[in-house]
Structures are given as C-alpha cells and as structure tokens.
Amino acid sequence: MIKATGIEKNFGGLHAVKGVDITVNDGEVLCIIGPSGSGKSTFLRCLNMLEKPDSGTVEVDGEKVTDDNIQAMRTKMAMVFQNFNLFNHLSVMENITTAPIHVKKESKDKAEEKAKKLLKLVGLEDKAGTYPRNLSGGQKQRVAIARALAMDPEIILFDEPTSALDPEMVGEVLDVMKKLADEGMTMLVVTHEMGFAREVADNVIFMAEGQVVESGSARQIFENPCHERTKSFLNKVL
C-alpha cells in the first residue's frame, strides 16, 4: 500500500531523518514510537510531501509520488494533525464537506449525507452545525478524523493525534482509531500512547535520532525488544 525507501530530510544543520525505509501493507496499522525530536513527525510529513524529502522515494499503490501527482496521491492518503487544523470560520459540517465538494467534485447533497454518517461513526452526530470554538479538544480531533475519512482515503496518517488533548479526552479519540483499525483501515500512527500501540498496531517502528533503531511486530517490540536503546525507552514510558 505504501513504501518509503531511503528517506532523508535536513533542516539546515539538523539531519532530522536519516535513510528511513518502511513498507505498509493494505489494512495494516503501523505505529511509530520514540523520544521527542527523533524525526517521527518529520518522516510522516515526508510521506505526503508536506515536507519534501532531500532524497529517497515514496510509493503509494506501486506508484511513485512526484510533484506532478502529489494532489492525486493526497486524496488517497489523508492526514490527521496534532493540532486538529480545522477551519474555525466553518461549521463542523462545512469542515467535513469542503474538500469532497471542491477537490473530489461531489455534490453538496452527497457530501453532506456522507458527513452525517461519519459524524455518527465518531459519536458527534449532534454537532453538525457547531463551530470548532465550541468543541472540546477531543471533539475537534474526532471531527478531524471524520474530515479525513470524507475523502475516502486508502491510508490515514496520524501525527500524534492525542498529544494536544487533556488526558480525559484521549480515550475518546483512541476509541475511534481502534474502530477504524477493526474495519481494516490502513493507518500510520506517530504516537506516545504505548497502550494503543501495543493493543492495535500490527507492526511498530522505534525511531531515535532520525533513524529506525528497531522494527517488528507489536508483540516483539513491547515484550522482547532487541536493542538497548529500545529497551531503555520502553522502561521509561511503560
């Protein structure tokens, strides 16, 4: 479904991502864990070219992502951001339907019908006319997930989707993500939620200092990590 090879990214003198490779199959949940500043979010943003890699390639469905096809690829590869990135001047319904109407050229009626179903999925069917300023952080993130799903993506990239939330709101967002995983959505999740990664991920990558230190099944990484750096990190966070 998605394959990245030799991804490198520099910011001036900072070598943020150092030759990272991944392969994610259809229906797989891959969690990327590691300390802050390890290049996880930068790598994720390189996959949909929000950050253009200095070298390396990204393929989606066997097709290389280029400047010429990036807009089409982004319709296949939705992203949910740490800080929601909702349009504050638009209602919840308008936030969800804007891209399907203007990018996918769906009719307003079709887009709104789909949005209602997605709001029900994320438990916010009564918030269609509400504006983001009147929502809690957890509600905003669930709207952001509904907005991502409205584009009928094949893959969703989650960039630390719970890190800006109060602790009591984390569960409601993770519950929606678990539901998507159960339904077979292909997901790449940069997260500090180790319980979620352990329970939901098929595979886990541990990154530190811009590199993949260790990768494997969730069970292997959490129960029998091989690398001392992985062991040290997990001992501190579990």
mmCIF file of C-alpha atoms in Angstrom:
data_model
loop_
_atom_site.group_PDB
_atom_site.id
_atom_site.type_symbol
_atom_site.label_atom_id
_atom_site.label_comp_id
_atom_site.label_asym_id
_atom_site.label_seq_id
_atom_site.Cartn_x
_atom_site.Cartn_y
_atom_site.Cartn_z
ATOM 1 C CA MET A 1 0.000 0.000 0.000
ATOM 2 C CA ILE A 2 2.773 2.444 0.905
ATOM 3 C CA LYS A 3 6.520 2.037 0.585
ATOM 4 C CA ALA A 4 9.213 4.559 1.526
ATOM 5 C CA THR A 5 12.852 3.986 0.645
ATOM 6 C CA GLY A 6 15.886 5.918 1.883
ATOM 7 C CA ILE A 7 14.005 8.980 3.140
ATOM 8 C CA GLU A 8 16.405 11.763 4.187
ATOM 9 C CA LYS A 9 15.498 15.223 5.492
ATOM 10 C CA ASN A 10 17.774 18.035 6.642
ATOM 11 C CA PHE A 11 16.844 21.363 8.199
ATOM 12 C CA GLY A 12 19.987 23.433 7.898
ATOM 13 C CA GLY A 13 22.496 21.696 10.134
ATOM 14 C CA LEU A 14 19.908 19.301 11.625
ATOM 15 C CA HIS A 15 19.789 15.868 10.000
ATOM 16 C CA ALA A 16 16.201 15.094 11.049
ATOM 17 C CA VAL A 17 15.564 11.869 9.114
ATOM 18 C CA LYS A 18 18.378 9.515 8.152
ATOM 19 C CA GLY A 19 17.647 6.931 5.485
ATOM 20 C CA VAL A 20 14.318 5.605 6.773
ATOM 21 C CA ASP A 21 12.620 2.705 4.945
ATOM 22 C CA ILE A 22 9.120 1.354 5.576
ATOM 23 C CA THR A 23 6.615 -0.916 3.876
ATOM 24 C CA VAL A 24 2.984 -0.896 4.999
ATOM 25 C CA ASN A 25 0.530 -3.401 3.572
ATOM 26 C CA ASP A 26 -3.179 -2.977 2.919
ATOM 27 C CA GLY A 27 -5.133 -2.997 6.190
ATOM 28 C CA GLU A 28 -2.010 -2.784 8.358
ATOM 29 C CA VAL A 29 -1.628 -0.485 11.363
ATOM 30 C CA LEU A 30 1.963 0.717 11.795
ATOM 31 C CA CYS A 31 2.823 2.722 14.911
ATOM 32 C CA ILE A 32 5.982 4.829 15.028
ATOM 33 C CA ILE A 33 7.262 5.427 18.548
ATOM 34 C CA GLY A 34 10.323 7.065 20.034
ATOM 35 C CA PRO A 35 11.502 10.053 22.064
ATOM 36 C CA SER A 36 10.563 13.617 21.145
ATOM 37 C CA GLY A 37 12.828 15.032 18.462
ATOM 38 C CA SER A 38 13.592 11.654 16.924
ATOM 39 C CA GLY A 39 12.249 12.577 13.469
ATOM 40 C CA LYS A 40 8.949 10.670 13.665
ATOM 41 C CA SER A 41 6.623 13.503 12.651
ATOM 42 C CA THR A 42 9.044 14.825 10.041
ATOM 43 C CA PHE A 43 9.206 11.384 8.455
ATOM 44 C CA LEU A 44 5.408 11.127 8.409
ATOM 45 C CA ARG A 45 5.147 14.548 6.748
ATOM 46 C CA CYS A 46 7.667 13.424 4.125
ATOM 47 C CA LEU A 47 5.302 10.635 3.077
ATOM 48 C CA ASN A 48 2.700 13.081 1.733
ATOM 49 C CA MET A 49 5.270 15.731 0.810
ATOM 50 C CA LEU A 50 4.231 18.300 3.406
ATOM 51 C CA GLU A 51 7.982 18.158 3.966
ATOM 52 C CA LYS A 52 9.819 17.412 0.740
ATOM 53 C CA PRO A 53 12.491 14.760 1.350
ATOM 54 C CA ASP A 54 16.041 15.657 0.338
ATOM 55 C CA SER A 55 16.395 12.147 -1.040
ATOM 56 C CA GLY A 56 14.504 8.872 -1.166
ATOM 57 C CA THR A 57 11.247 7.748 -2.755
ATOM 58 C CA VAL A 58 7.659 7.210 -1.641
ATOM 59 C CA GLU A 59 5.324 4.842 -3.488
ATOM 60 C CA VAL A 60 1.572 4.513 -2.958
ATOM 61 C CA ASP A 61 -0.151 1.535 -4.606
ATOM 62 C CA GLY A 62 3.057 0.944 -6.544
ATOM 63 C CA GLU A 63 3.107 4.470 -7.997
ATOM 64 C CA LYS A 64 5.942 6.836 -7.139
ATOM 65 C CA VAL A 65 4.839 10.116 -5.535
ATOM 66 C CA THR A 66 6.091 13.102 -7.550
ATOM 67 C CA ASP A 67 5.406 16.820 -7.833
ATOM 68 C CA ASP A 68 3.133 16.036 -10.775
ATOM 69 C CA ASN A 69 0.833 13.584 -8.996
ATOM 70 C CA ILE A 70 1.026 14.709 -5.376
ATOM 71 C CA GLN A 71 -2.506 16.145 -5.306
ATOM 72 C CA ALA A 72 -3.969 12.868 -6.552
ATOM 73 C CA MET A 73 -1.856 10.926 -4.039
ATOM 74 C CA ARG A 74 -3.038 13.131 -1.185
ATOM 75 C CA THR A 75 -6.634 12.121 -1.925
ATOM 76 C CA LYS A 76 -5.535 8.527 -1.251
ATOM 77 C CA MET A 77 -3.508 9.453 1.844
ATOM 78 C CA ALA A 78 -5.389 11.601 4.364
ATOM 79 C CA MET A 79 -3.673 13.133 7.396
ATOM 80 C CA VAL A 80 -4.853 13.885 10.925
ATOM 81 C CA PHE A 81 -2.741 16.515 12.658
ATOM 82 C CA GLN A 82 -1.702 17.033 16.268
ATOM 83 C CA ASN A 83 -3.492 20.394 16.495
ATOM 84 C CA PHE A 84 -6.633 19.466 14.508
ATOM 85 C CA ASN A 85 -6.171 22.114 11.748
ATOM 86 C CA LEU A 86 -9.920 22.717 11.491
ATOM 87 C CA PHE A 87 -11.263 25.836 9.756
ATOM 88 C CA ASN A 88 -12.557 27.917 12.665
ATOM 89 C CA HIS A 89 -14.871 30.031 10.492
ATOM 90 C CA LEU A 90 -16.673 26.930 9.155
ATOM 91 C CA SER A 91 -19.181 24.693 10.927
ATOM 92 C CA VAL A 92 -18.388 21.051 11.615
ATOM 93 C CA MET A 93 -20.465 20.042 8.581
ATOM 94 C CA GLU A 94 -18.661 22.559 6.362
ATOM 95 C CA ASN A 95 -15.250 21.410 7.643
ATOM 96 C CA ILE A 96 -16.060 17.852 6.607
ATOM 97 C CA THR A 97 -17.698 18.594 3.240
ATOM 98 C CA THR A 98 -15.409 21.327 1.848
ATOM 99 C CA ALA A 99 -12.731 19.018 0.404
ATOM 100 C CA PRO A 100 -15.114 16.402 -1.071
ATOM 101 C CA ILE A 101 -17.106 19.175 -2.790
ATOM 102 C CA HIS A 102 -14.175 21.243 -4.070
ATOM 103 C CA VAL A 103 -11.477 18.599 -4.591
ATOM 104 C CA LYS A 104 -13.478 15.473 -5.469
ATOM 105 C CA LYS A 105 -16.322 17.465 -7.093
ATOM 106 C CA GLU A 106 -19.009 15.645 -5.107
ATOM 107 C CA SER A 107 -22.466 17.172 -4.964
ATOM 108 C CA LYS A 108 -23.319 19.047 -1.775
ATOM 109 C CA ASP A 109 -26.109 16.564 -1.004
ATOM 110 C CA LYS A 110 -23.823 13.543 -1.383
ATOM 111 C CA ALA A 111 -21.045 15.146 0.682
ATOM 112 C CA GLU A 112 -23.456 16.088 3.483
ATOM 113 C CA GLU A 113 -25.055 12.626 3.512
ATOM 114 C CA LYS A 114 -21.611 11.045 3.903
ATOM 115 C CA ALA A 115 -20.649 13.611 6.564
ATOM 116 C CA LYS A 116 -23.700 12.696 8.645
ATOM 117 C CA LYS A 117 -22.677 9.026 8.581
ATOM 118 C CA LEU A 118 -19.113 9.916 9.549
ATOM 119 C CA LEU A 119 -20.284 12.139 12.405
ATOM 120 C CA LYS A 120 -22.310 9.196 13.688
ATOM 121 C CA LEU A 121 -19.211 6.994 13.407
ATOM 122 C CA VAL A 122 -17.191 9.385 15.580
ATOM 123 C CA GLY A 123 -20.081 9.976 18.007
ATOM 124 C CA LEU A 124 -20.784 13.605 17.069
ATOM 125 C CA GLU A 125 -23.980 13.423 15.040
ATOM 126 C CA ASP A 126 -25.457 16.293 17.093
ATOM 127 C CA LYS A 127 -22.565 18.683 16.306
ATOM 128 C CA ALA A 128 -23.029 19.249 12.544
ATOM 129 C CA GLY A 129 -23.923 22.936 12.939
ATOM 130 C CA THR A 130 -21.427 23.662 15.714
ATOM 131 C CA TYR A 131 -18.267 25.721 15.188
ATOM 132 C CA PRO A 132 -14.836 24.442 16.324
ATOM 133 C CA ARG A 133 -14.524 27.116 19.048
ATOM 134 C CA ASN A 134 -17.445 25.443 20.843
ATOM 135 C CA LEU A 135 -15.920 21.959 20.814
ATOM 136 C CA SER A 136 -13.591 20.257 23.273
ATOM 137 C CA GLY A 137 -10.164 19.126 22.083
ATOM 138 C CA GLY A 138 -11.327 15.527 21.852
ATOM 139 C CA GLN A 139 -14.354 16.546 19.810
ATOM 140 C CA LYS A 140 -12.189 18.634 17.464
ATOM 141 C CA GLN A 141 -9.911 15.675 16.836
ATOM 142 C CA ARG A 142 -12.858 13.396 16.145
ATOM 143 C CA VAL A 143 -14.145 15.955 13.624
ATOM 144 C CA ALA A 144 -10.664 15.990 12.076
ATOM 145 C CA ILE A 145 -10.820 12.193 11.711
ATOM 146 C CA ALA A 146 -14.277 12.438 10.110
ATOM 147 C CA ARG A 147 -12.918 15.088 7.744
ATOM 148 C CA ALA A 148 -10.054 12.784 6.752
ATOM 149 C CA LEU A 149 -12.450 9.884 6.148
ATOM 150 C CA ALA A 150 -14.705 12.071 3.991
ATOM 151 C CA MET A 151 -12.095 11.894 1.217
ATOM 152 C CA ASP A 152 -12.422 8.072 1.115
ATOM 153 C CA PRO A 153 -8.678 7.615 1.656
ATOM 154 C CA GLU A 154 -6.869 4.318 1.321
ATOM 155 C CA ILE A 155 -4.423 5.323 4.063
ATOM 156 C CA ILE A 156 -4.645 7.684 7.036
ATOM 157 C CA LEU A 157 -1.524 9.247 8.563
ATOM 158 C CA PHE A 158 -1.948 10.247 12.221
ATOM 159 C CA ASP A 159 0.629 12.694 13.595
ATOM 160 C CA GLU A 160 0.495 12.400 17.403
ATOM 161 C CA PRO A 161 -3.307 12.760 17.319
ATOM 162 C CA THR A 162 -3.732 12.779 21.109
ATOM 163 C CA SER A 163 -0.715 14.797 22.273
ATOM 164 C CA ALA A 164 -2.599 18.133 22.370
ATOM 165 C CA LEU A 165 -5.504 16.675 24.355
ATOM 166 C CA ASP A 166 -6.302 16.710 28.054
ATOM 167 C CA PRO A 167 -5.801 13.180 29.443
ATOM 168 C CA GLU A 168 -9.525 12.519 29.926
ATOM 169 C CA MET A 169 -10.159 13.218 26.222
ATOM 170 C CA VAL A 170 -7.503 10.879 24.866
ATOM 171 C CA GLY A 171 -9.663 7.761 25.198
ATOM 172 C CA GLU A 172 -12.496 9.048 23.024
ATOM 173 C CA VAL A 173 -10.099 9.667 20.114
ATOM 174 C CA LEU A 174 -8.268 6.350 20.548
ATOM 175 C CA ASP A 175 -11.631 4.538 20.570
ATOM 176 C CA VAL A 176 -12.430 5.947 17.122
ATOM 177 C CA MET A 177 -8.977 4.928 15.861
ATOM 178 C CA LYS A 178 -9.447 1.393 17.227
ATOM 179 C CA LYS A 179 -12.774 1.203 15.400
ATOM 180 C CA LEU A 180 -11.074 2.198 12.134
ATOM 181 C CA ALA A 181 -8.359 -0.411 12.675
ATOM 182 C CA ASP A 182 -11.014 -3.069 13.296
ATOM 183 C CA GLU A 183 -12.649 -2.098 9.999
ATOM 184 C CA GLY A 184 -9.385 -2.638 8.118
ATOM 185 C CA MET A 185 -8.228 0.939 7.515
ATOM 186 C CA THR A 186 -4.525 1.201 6.655
ATOM 187 C CA MET A 187 -3.011 3.530 9.264
ATOM 188 C CA LEU A 188 0.400 5.002 10.100
ATOM 189 C CA VAL A 189 0.357 6.451 13.591
ATOM 190 C CA VAL A 190 3.065 8.521 15.251
ATOM 191 C CA THR A 191 2.123 8.213 18.903
ATOM 192 C CA HIS A 192 3.202 8.408 22.538
ATOM 193 C CA GLU A 193 0.246 6.209 23.540
ATOM 194 C CA MET A 194 2.057 2.954 24.229
ATOM 195 C CA GLY A 195 -1.087 1.105 25.314
ATOM 196 C CA PHE A 196 -2.732 1.890 21.986
ATOM 197 C CA ALA A 197 0.370 0.859 20.024
ATOM 198 C CA ARG A 198 0.632 -2.375 21.956
ATOM 199 C CA GLU A 199 -3.038 -3.255 21.513
ATOM 200 C CA VAL A 200 -3.811 -2.053 17.990
ATOM 201 C CA ALA A 201 -0.596 -1.977 15.927
ATOM 202 C CA ASP A 202 0.342 -4.866 13.693
ATOM 203 C CA ASN A 203 3.905 -3.583 13.492
ATOM 204 C CA VAL A 204 5.919 -0.977 15.398
ATOM 205 C CA ILE A 205 8.945 1.103 14.464
ATOM 206 C CA PHE A 206 11.139 2.625 17.162
ATOM 207 C CA MET A 207 12.988 5.740 15.994
ATOM 208 C CA ALA A 208 15.741 7.705 17.716
ATOM 209 C CA GLU A 209 17.949 10.498 16.373
ATOM 210 C CA GLY A 210 16.370 10.314 12.926
ATOM 211 C CA GLN A 211 16.911 6.609 12.406
ATOM 212 C CA VAL A 212 14.923 3.395 12.711
ATOM 213 C CA VAL A 213 16.614 1.664 15.627
ATOM 214 C CA GLU A 214 14.313 -1.351 15.695
ATOM 215 C CA SER A 215 11.189 -2.602 13.965
ATOM 216 C CA GLY A 216 8.995 -5.640 14.353
ATOM 217 C CA SER A 217 5.596 -6.864 15.439
ATOM 218 C CA ALA A 218 3.979 -5.005 18.325
ATOM 219 C CA ARG A 219 4.388 -8.087 20.490
ATOM 220 C CA GLN A 220 8.086 -8.408 19.705
ATOM 221 C CA ILE A 221 8.866 -4.725 20.282
ATOM 222 C CA PHE A 222 6.975 -4.460 23.561
ATOM 223 C CA GLU A 223 7.689 -7.898 25.038
ATOM 224 C CA ASN A 224 11.117 -8.741 23.675
ATOM 225 C CA PRO A 225 12.950 -5.698 22.266
ATOM 226 C CA CYS A 226 16.435 -6.483 20.984
ATOM 227 C CA HIS A 227 18.158 -3.100 21.008
ATOM 228 C CA GLU A 228 19.365 -1.492 24.232
ATOM 229 C CA ARG A 229 18.068 1.910 23.086
ATOM 230 C CA THR A 230 14.571 0.462 22.613
ATOM 231 C CA LYS A 231 14.706 -1.256 25.996
ATOM 232 C CA SER A 232 15.779 1.960 27.709
ATOM 233 C CA PHE A 233 12.970 3.970 26.099
ATOM 234 C CA LEU A 234 10.266 1.437 26.943
ATOM 235 C CA ASN A 235 11.482 1.084 30.533
ATOM 236 C CA LYS A 236 10.913 4.828 30.975
ATOM 237 C CA VAL A 237 7.478 5.038 29.347
ATOM 238 C CA LEU A 238 5.775 1.781 30.333
#
